[in-house]
Every structure is written in C-alpha cells, then in structure tokens.
PDB file of C-alpha atoms in Angstrom:
ATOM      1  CA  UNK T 131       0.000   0.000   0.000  1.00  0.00           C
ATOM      2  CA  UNK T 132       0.967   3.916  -0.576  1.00  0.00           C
ATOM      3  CA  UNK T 133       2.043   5.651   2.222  1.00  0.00           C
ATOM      4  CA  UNK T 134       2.849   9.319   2.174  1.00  0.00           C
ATOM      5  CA  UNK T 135       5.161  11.314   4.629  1.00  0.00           C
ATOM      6  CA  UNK T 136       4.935  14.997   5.286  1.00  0.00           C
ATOM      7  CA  UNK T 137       7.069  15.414   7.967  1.00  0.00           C
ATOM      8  CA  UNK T 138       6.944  18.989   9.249  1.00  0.00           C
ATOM      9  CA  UNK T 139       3.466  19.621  11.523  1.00  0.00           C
ATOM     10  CA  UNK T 140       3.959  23.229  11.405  1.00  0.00           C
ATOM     11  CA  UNK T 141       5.665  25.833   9.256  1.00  0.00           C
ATOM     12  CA  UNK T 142       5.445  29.257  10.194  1.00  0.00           C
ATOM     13  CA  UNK T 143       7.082  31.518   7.690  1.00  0.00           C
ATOM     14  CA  UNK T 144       6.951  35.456   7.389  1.00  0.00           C
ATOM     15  CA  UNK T 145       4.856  37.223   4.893  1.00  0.00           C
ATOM     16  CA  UNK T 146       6.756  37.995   1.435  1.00  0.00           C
ATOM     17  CA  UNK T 147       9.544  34.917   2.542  1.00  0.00           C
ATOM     18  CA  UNK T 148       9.305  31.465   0.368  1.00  0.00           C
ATOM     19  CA  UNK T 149       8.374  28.680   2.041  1.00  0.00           C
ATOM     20  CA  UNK T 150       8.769  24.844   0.949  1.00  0.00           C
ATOM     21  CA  UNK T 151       5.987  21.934   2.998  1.00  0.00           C
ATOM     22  CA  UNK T 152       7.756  18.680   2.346  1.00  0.00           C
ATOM     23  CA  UNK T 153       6.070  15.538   1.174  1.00  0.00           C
ATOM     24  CA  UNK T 154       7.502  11.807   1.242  1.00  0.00           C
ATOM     25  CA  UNK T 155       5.578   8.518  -0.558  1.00  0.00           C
ATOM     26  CA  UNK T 156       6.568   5.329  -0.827  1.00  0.00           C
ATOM     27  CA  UNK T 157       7.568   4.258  -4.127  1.00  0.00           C
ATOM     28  CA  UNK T 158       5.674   2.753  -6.802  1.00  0.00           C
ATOM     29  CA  UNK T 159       5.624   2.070 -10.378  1.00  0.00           C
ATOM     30  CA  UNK T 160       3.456   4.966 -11.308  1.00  0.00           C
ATOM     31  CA  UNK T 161       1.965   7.886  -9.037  1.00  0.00           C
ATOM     32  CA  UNK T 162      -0.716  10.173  -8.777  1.00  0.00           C
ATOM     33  CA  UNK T 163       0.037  12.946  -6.671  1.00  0.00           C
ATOM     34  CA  UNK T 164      -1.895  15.786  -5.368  1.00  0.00           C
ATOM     35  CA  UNK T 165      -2.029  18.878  -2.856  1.00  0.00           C
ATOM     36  CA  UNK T 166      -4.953  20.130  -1.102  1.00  0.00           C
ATOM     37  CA  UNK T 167      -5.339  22.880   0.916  1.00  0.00           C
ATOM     38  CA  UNK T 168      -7.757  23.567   3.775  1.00  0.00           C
ATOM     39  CA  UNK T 169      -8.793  26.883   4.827  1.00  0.00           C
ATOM     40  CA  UNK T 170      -9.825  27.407   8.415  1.00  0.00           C
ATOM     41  CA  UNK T 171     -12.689  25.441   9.157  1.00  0.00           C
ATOM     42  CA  UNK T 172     -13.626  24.568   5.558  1.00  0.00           C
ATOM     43  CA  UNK T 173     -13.444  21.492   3.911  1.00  0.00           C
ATOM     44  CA  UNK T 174     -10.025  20.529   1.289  1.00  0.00           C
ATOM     45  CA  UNK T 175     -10.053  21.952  -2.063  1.00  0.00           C
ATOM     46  CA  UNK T 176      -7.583  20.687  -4.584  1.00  0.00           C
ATOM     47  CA  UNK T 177      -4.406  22.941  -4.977  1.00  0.00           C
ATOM     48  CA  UNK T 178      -2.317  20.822  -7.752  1.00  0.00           C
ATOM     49  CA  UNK T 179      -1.655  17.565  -9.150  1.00  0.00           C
ATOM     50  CA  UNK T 180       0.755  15.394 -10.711  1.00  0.00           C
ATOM     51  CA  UNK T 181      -0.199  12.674 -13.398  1.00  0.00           C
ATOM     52  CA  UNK T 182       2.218  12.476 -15.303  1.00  0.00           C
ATOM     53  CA  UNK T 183       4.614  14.776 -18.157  1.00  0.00           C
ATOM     54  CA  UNK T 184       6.451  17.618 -16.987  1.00  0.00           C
ATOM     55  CA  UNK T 185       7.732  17.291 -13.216  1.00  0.00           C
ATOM     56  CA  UNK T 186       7.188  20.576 -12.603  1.00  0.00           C
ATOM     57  CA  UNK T 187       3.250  21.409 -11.794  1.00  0.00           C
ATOM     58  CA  UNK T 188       1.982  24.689 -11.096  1.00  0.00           C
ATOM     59  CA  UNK T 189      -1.483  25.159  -9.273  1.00  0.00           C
ATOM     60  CA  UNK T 190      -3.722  27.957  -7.885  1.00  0.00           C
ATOM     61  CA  UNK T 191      -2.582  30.983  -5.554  1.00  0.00           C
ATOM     62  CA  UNK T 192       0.701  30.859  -6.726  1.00  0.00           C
ATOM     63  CA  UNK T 193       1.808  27.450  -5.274  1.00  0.00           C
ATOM     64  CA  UNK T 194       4.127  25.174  -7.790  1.00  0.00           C
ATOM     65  CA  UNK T 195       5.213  21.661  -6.878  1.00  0.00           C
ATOM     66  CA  UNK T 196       8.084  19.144  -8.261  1.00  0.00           C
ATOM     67  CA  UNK T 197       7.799  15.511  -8.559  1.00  0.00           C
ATOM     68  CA  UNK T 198      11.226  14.191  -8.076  1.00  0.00           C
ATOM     69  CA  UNK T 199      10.860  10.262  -8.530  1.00  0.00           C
ATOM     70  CA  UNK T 200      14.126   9.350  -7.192  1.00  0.00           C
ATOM     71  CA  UNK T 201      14.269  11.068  -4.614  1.00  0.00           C
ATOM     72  CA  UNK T 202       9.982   9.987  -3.674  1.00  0.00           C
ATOM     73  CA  UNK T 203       9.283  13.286  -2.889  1.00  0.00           C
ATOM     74  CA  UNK T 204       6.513  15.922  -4.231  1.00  0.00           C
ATOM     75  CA  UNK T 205       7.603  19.184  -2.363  1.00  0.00           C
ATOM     76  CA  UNK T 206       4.778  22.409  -2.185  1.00  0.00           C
ATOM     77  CA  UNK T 207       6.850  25.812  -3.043  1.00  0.00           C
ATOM     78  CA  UNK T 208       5.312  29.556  -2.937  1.00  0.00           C
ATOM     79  CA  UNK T 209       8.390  32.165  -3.641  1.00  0.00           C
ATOM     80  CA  UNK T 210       6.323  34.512  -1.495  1.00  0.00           C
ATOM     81  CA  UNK T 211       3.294  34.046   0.555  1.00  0.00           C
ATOM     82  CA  UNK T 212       0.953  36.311   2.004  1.00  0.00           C
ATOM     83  CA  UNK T 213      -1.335  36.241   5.343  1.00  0.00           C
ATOM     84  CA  UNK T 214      -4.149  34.323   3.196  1.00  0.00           C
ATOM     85  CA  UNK T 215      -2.007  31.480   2.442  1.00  0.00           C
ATOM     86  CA  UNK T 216      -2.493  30.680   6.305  1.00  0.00           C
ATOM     87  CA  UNK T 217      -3.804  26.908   6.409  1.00  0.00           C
ATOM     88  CA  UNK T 218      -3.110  23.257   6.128  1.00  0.00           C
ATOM     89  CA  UNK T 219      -1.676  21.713   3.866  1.00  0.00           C
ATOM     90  CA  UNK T 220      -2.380  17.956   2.570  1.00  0.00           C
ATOM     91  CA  UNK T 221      -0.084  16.039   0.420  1.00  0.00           C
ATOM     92  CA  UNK T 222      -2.473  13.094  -1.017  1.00  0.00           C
ATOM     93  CA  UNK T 223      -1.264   9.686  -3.588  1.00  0.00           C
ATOM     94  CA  UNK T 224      -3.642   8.043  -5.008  1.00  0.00           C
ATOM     95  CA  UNK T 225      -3.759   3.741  -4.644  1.00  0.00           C
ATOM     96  CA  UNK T 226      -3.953   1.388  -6.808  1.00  0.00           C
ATOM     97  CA  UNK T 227      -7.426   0.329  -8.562  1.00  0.00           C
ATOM     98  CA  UNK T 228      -9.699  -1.903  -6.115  1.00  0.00           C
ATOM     99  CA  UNK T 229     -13.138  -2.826  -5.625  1.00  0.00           C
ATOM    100  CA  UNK T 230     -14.041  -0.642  -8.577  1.00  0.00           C
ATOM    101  CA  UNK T 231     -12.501   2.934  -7.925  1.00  0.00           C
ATOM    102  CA  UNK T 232      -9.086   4.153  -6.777  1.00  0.00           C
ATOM    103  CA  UNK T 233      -8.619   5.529  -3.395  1.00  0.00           C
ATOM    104  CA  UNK T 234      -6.716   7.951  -2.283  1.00  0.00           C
ATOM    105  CA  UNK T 235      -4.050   8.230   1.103  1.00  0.00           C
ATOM    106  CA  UNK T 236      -3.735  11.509   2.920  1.00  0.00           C
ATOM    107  CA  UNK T 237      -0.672  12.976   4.790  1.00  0.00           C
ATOM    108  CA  UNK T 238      -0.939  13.959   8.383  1.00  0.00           C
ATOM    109  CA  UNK T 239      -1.041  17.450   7.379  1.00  0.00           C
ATOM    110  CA  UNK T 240       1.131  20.967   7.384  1.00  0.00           C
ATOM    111  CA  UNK T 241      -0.023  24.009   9.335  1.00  0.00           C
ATOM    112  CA  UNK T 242       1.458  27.160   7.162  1.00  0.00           C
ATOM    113  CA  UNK T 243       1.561  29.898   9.224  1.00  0.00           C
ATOM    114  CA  UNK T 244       2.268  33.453   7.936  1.00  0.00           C
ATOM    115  CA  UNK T 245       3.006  36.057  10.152  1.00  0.00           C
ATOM    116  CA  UNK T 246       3.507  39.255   9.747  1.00  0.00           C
TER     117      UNK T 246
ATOM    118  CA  UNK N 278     -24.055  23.959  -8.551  1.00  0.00           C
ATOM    119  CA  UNK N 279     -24.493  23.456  -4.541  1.00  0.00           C
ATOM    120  CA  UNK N 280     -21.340  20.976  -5.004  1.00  0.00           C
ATOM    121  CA  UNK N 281     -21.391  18.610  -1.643  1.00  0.00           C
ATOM    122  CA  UNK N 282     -23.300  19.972   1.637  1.00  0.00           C
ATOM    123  CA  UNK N 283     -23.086  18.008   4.685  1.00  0.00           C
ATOM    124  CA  UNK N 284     -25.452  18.916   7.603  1.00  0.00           C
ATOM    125  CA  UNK N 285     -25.343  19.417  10.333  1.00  0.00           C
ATOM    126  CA  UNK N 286     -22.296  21.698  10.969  1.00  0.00           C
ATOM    127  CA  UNK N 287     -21.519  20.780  14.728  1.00  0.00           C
ATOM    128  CA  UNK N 288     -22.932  18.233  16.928  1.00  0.00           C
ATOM    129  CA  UNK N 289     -22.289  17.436  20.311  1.00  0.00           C
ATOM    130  CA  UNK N 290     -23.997  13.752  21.666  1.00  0.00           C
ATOM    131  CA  UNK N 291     -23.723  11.557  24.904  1.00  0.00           C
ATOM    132  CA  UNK N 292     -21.632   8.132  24.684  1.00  0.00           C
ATOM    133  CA  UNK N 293     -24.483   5.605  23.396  1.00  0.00           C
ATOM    134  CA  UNK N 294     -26.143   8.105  21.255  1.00  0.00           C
ATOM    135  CA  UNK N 295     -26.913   7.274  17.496  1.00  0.00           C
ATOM    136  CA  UNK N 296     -27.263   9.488  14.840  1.00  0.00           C
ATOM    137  CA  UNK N 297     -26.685  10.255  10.910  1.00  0.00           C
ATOM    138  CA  UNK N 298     -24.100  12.442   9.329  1.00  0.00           C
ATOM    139  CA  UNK N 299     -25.902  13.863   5.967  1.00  0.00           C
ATOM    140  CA  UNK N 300     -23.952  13.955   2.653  1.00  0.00           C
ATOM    141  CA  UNK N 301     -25.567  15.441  -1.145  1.00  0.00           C
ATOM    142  CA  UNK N 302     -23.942  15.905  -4.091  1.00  0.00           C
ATOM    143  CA  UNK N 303     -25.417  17.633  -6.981  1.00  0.00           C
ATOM    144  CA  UNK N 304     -22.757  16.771  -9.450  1.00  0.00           C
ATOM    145  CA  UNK N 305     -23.929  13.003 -10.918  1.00  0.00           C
ATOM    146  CA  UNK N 306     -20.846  11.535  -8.947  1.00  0.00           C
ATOM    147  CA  UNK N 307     -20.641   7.725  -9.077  1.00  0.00           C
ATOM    148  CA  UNK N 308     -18.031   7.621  -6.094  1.00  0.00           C
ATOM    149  CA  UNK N 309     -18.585   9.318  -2.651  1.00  0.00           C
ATOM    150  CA  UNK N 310     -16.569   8.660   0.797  1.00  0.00           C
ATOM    151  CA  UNK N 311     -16.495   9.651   4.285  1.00  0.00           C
ATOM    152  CA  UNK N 312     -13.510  10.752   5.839  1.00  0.00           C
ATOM    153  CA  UNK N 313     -12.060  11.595   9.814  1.00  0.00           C
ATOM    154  CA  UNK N 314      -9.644  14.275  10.294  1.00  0.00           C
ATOM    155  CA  UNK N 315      -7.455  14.125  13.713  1.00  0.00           C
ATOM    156  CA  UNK N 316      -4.973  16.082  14.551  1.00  0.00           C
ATOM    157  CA  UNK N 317      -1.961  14.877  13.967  1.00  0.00           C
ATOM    158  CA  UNK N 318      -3.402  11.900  11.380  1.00  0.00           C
ATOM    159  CA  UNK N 319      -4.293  13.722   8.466  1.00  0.00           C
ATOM    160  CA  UNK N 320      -7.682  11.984   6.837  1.00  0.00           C
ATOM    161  CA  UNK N 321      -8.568   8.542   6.910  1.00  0.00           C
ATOM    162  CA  UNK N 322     -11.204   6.995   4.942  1.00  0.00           C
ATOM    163  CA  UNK N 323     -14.066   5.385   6.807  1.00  0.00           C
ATOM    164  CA  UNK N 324     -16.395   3.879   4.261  1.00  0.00           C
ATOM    165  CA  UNK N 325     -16.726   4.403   0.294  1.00  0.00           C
ATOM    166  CA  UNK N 326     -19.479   3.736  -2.305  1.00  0.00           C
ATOM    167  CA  UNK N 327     -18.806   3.315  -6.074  1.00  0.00           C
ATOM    168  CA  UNK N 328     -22.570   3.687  -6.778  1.00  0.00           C
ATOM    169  CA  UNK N 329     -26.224   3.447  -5.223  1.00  0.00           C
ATOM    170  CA  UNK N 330     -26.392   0.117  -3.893  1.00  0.00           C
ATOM    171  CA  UNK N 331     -22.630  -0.531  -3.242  1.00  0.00           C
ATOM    172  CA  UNK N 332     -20.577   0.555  -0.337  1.00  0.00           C
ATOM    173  CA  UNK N 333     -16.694  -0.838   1.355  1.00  0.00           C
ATOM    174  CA  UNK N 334     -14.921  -0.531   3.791  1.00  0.00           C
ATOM    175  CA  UNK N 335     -11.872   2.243   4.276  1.00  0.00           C
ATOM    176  CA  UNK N 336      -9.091   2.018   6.824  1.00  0.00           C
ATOM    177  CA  UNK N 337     -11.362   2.892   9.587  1.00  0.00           C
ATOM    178  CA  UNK N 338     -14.801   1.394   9.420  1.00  0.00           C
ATOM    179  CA  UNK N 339     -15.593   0.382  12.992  1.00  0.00           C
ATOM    180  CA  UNK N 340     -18.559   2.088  14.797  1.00  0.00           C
ATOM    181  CA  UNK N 341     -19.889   3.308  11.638  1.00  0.00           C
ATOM    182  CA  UNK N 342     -22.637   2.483   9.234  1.00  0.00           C
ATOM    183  CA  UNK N 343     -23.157   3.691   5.687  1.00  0.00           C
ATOM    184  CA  UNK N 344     -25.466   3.233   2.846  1.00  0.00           C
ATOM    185  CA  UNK N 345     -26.307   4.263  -0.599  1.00  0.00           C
ATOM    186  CA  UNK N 346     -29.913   4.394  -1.880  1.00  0.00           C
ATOM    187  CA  UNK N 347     -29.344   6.747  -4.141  1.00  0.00           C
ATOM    188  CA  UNK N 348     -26.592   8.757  -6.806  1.00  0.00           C
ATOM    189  CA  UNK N 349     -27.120  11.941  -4.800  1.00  0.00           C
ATOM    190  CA  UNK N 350     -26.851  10.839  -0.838  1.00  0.00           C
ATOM    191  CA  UNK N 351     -24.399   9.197   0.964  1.00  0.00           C
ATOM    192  CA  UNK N 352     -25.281   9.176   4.990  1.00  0.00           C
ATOM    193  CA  UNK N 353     -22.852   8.336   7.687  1.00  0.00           C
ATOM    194  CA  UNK N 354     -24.715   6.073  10.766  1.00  0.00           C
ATOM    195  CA  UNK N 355     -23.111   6.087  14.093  1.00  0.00           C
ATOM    196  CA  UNK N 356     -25.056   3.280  15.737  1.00  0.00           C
ATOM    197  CA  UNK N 357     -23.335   4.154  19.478  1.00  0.00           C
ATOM    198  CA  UNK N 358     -21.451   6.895  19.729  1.00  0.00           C
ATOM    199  CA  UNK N 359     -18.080   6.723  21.567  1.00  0.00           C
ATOM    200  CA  UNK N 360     -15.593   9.624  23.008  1.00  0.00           C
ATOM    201  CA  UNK N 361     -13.305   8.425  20.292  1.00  0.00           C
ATOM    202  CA  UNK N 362     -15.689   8.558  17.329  1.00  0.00           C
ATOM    203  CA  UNK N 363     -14.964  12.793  18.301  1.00  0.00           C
ATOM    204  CA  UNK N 364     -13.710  14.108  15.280  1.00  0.00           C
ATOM    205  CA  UNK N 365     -13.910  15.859  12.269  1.00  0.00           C
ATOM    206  CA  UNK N 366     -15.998  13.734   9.423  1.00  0.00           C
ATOM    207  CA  UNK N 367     -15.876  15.113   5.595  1.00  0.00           C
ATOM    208  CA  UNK N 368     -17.988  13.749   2.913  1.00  0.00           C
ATOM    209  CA  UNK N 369     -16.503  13.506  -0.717  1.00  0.00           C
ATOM    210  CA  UNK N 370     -17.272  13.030  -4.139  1.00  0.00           C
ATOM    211  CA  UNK N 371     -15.813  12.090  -7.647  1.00  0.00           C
ATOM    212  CA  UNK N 372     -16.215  10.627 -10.935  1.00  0.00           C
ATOM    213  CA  UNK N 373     -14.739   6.864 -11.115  1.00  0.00           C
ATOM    214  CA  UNK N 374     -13.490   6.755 -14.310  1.00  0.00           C
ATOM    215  CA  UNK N 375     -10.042   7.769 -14.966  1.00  0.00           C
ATOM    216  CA  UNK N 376      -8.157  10.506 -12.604  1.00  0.00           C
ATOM    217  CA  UNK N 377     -11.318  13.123 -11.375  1.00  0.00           C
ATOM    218  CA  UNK N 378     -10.853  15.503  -9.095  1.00  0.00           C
ATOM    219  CA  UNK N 379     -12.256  15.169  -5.087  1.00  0.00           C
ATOM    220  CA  UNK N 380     -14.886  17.474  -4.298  1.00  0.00           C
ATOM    221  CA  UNK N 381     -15.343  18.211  -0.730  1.00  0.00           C
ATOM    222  CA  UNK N 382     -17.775  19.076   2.289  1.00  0.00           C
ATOM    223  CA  UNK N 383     -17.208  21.941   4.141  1.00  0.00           C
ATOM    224  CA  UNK N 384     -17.052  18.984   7.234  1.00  0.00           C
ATOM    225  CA  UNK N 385     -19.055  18.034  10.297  1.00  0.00           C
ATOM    226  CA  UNK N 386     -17.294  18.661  13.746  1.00  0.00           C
ATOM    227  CA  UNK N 387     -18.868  15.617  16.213  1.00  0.00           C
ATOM    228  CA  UNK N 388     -18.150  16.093  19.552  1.00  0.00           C
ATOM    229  CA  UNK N 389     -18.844  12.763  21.736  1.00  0.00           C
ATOM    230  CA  UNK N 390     -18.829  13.367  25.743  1.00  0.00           C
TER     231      UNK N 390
END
C-alpha cells in the first residue's frame, strides 16, 4: 500500500519569505500525486496535481510543486506568501485500482503559518 | 451547482447516542466517501461507495454504518457513539473513471462526551 510522509506539523514563515511543505511517498511504479489545501474550518479543495509529463506542476494561488521520482518526494513551493495562504496543507497519492474505484491516502497534514 | 453539503455543521452527543451524518452531491458523482480528520493523522477513509447500492470498507470502518440508496446521498450512521468517534468527518465526491478531481464538504465537527 501507498504511504505518504509529510514530515513537518507546522511551518510558520513570514509574509513575502518562500516557504517549501515537504512531502515523502513510498515508491511505486506509477503515481498520482496531489495537494490540497484547507482553509480554516472549511473542507479541502484541490491545490495541484501530478499525473504524469512535466515534473514541474503549477497550481492555484501561486503554489508550484516538483515531482522528483528518485528522490519519492513531491515538495509544495510559494516564492512569497501572504497572510491568506495561512492553512493546512495535505499532500495526497492516489492507490492502486480496487473494488471498482481508486482511493486515495492523505498525509498527516502541514499548518502554514504566515506572520507578519 | 451546490457541489457537496453536509449537515449538520456541529454536533455534540452523549456516549451511546446514534445518529446520521448527511452527505448530497449535486454533481452526478458515481463515487462518494467519508472521511475523519485528527490532529496529527491527516484523513482517513471510513467507508466508500462506487454507486447506489454498493458501499466498502476504508481504513477505519468500525462504529460506523453507511449506505447508498441513491446517486445523490451518501449518509454516515453512528449506531453508538463513543468519546473516540470525536472528530472531524468530511464527505466527498468524484467521478470513477479515470483521474477526477475530489470534491469536498465543508465537514461536520462531532463532539462525543
């Protein structure tokens, strides 16, 4: 089974700086990877994904993230964030095909905090 | 589009209680799933349904009931509520072919005493 790593709980960062979340899986043939982000107390909404082509994927608010597949890592980047970017931060990889759908495996989660 | 509601927002119930987390989706979604977020364990999948009439299990299934009558609804049973069923439960939703995005809930925060 997947497993994915993010090992940093919390992040705090100051506003303008660049800041990078770190994500771990566990290898596999082929990978689906994603970001989500979750605003206080409001559900995940997708940030970026990886499926495949250039390793480089840029998403929404700025964010970009790298798929490096020998090192197993998918690492979140912002060259500068602002207050709003305040939130958690998901890495997700999605399983293998079973019982008719794929599922997907969650980090434990980032806490970006951007002070002023 | 109202995407996927869950209701209610916040609930608080005694240990032994029972009661139903609600999930919709307006978006013709064959697959829908019920998540727990902890702190400090990310989200775990409870139970998942590939279309009305078919549900499985996710990584953390005990306690909790689910069913699927119907494309749109998705409900989350908790037969006997427990101090460690407290938690943070999200309802999701996405096409089953190919890659499709996850839609989410904006969550239910279940407070067991």
């Amino acid at each position: 089974a997947q497993s994915v790593t993010q090992l940093d709980s919390q992040v705090p960062v100051f506003e303008e700086a660049p800041v990078e979340l770190r994500c771990n899986y566990s290898s596999s043939v082929s990978v689906y990877l994603f970001w989500y982000v979750q605003y206080p107390n409001q559900g995940l909404q997708l940030l970026l994904k990886y499926l495949s082509g250039s390793t480089l994927v840029k998403g929404i608010n700025g964010f970009e993230a790298e798929f490096n597949k020998s090192q197993t890592s998918f690492h979140l980047r912002k060259p500068s964030v602002h207050i709003s970017d305040t939130a958690e931060y998901f890495c997700a990889v999605r399983e293998g095909y079973t019982s008719g759908t794929y599922k997907y495996i969650f980090g434990t989660g980032t806490r970006l905090k951007v002070l002023a | 589009n109202a995407g996927v509601t869950q209701t209610p927002k916040f609930q608080v119930l005694k240990t032994g209680q029972s009661m139903t987390l609600q999930c919709a989706q307006d978006m013709n979604h064959e697959y829908m799933s019920w998540y727990r977020q902890d702190p400090g364990m990310g989200l775990r999948l409870i139970h998942y349904s590939v279309g009305a009439g078919i549900t499985d299990q996710g990584e953390v299934p005990n306690g909790y009931n689910v069913s699927r009558s119907t494309t749109e609804d998705f409900p989350l049973r908790l037969l006997s509520a427990a101090p460690s069923q407290t938690s943070v439960y999200f309802c999701a939703s996405k096409r089953t072919s190919g890659y499709n995005e996850q839609f989410f809930g904006p969550g239910t925060r279940l407070t067991v005493l």
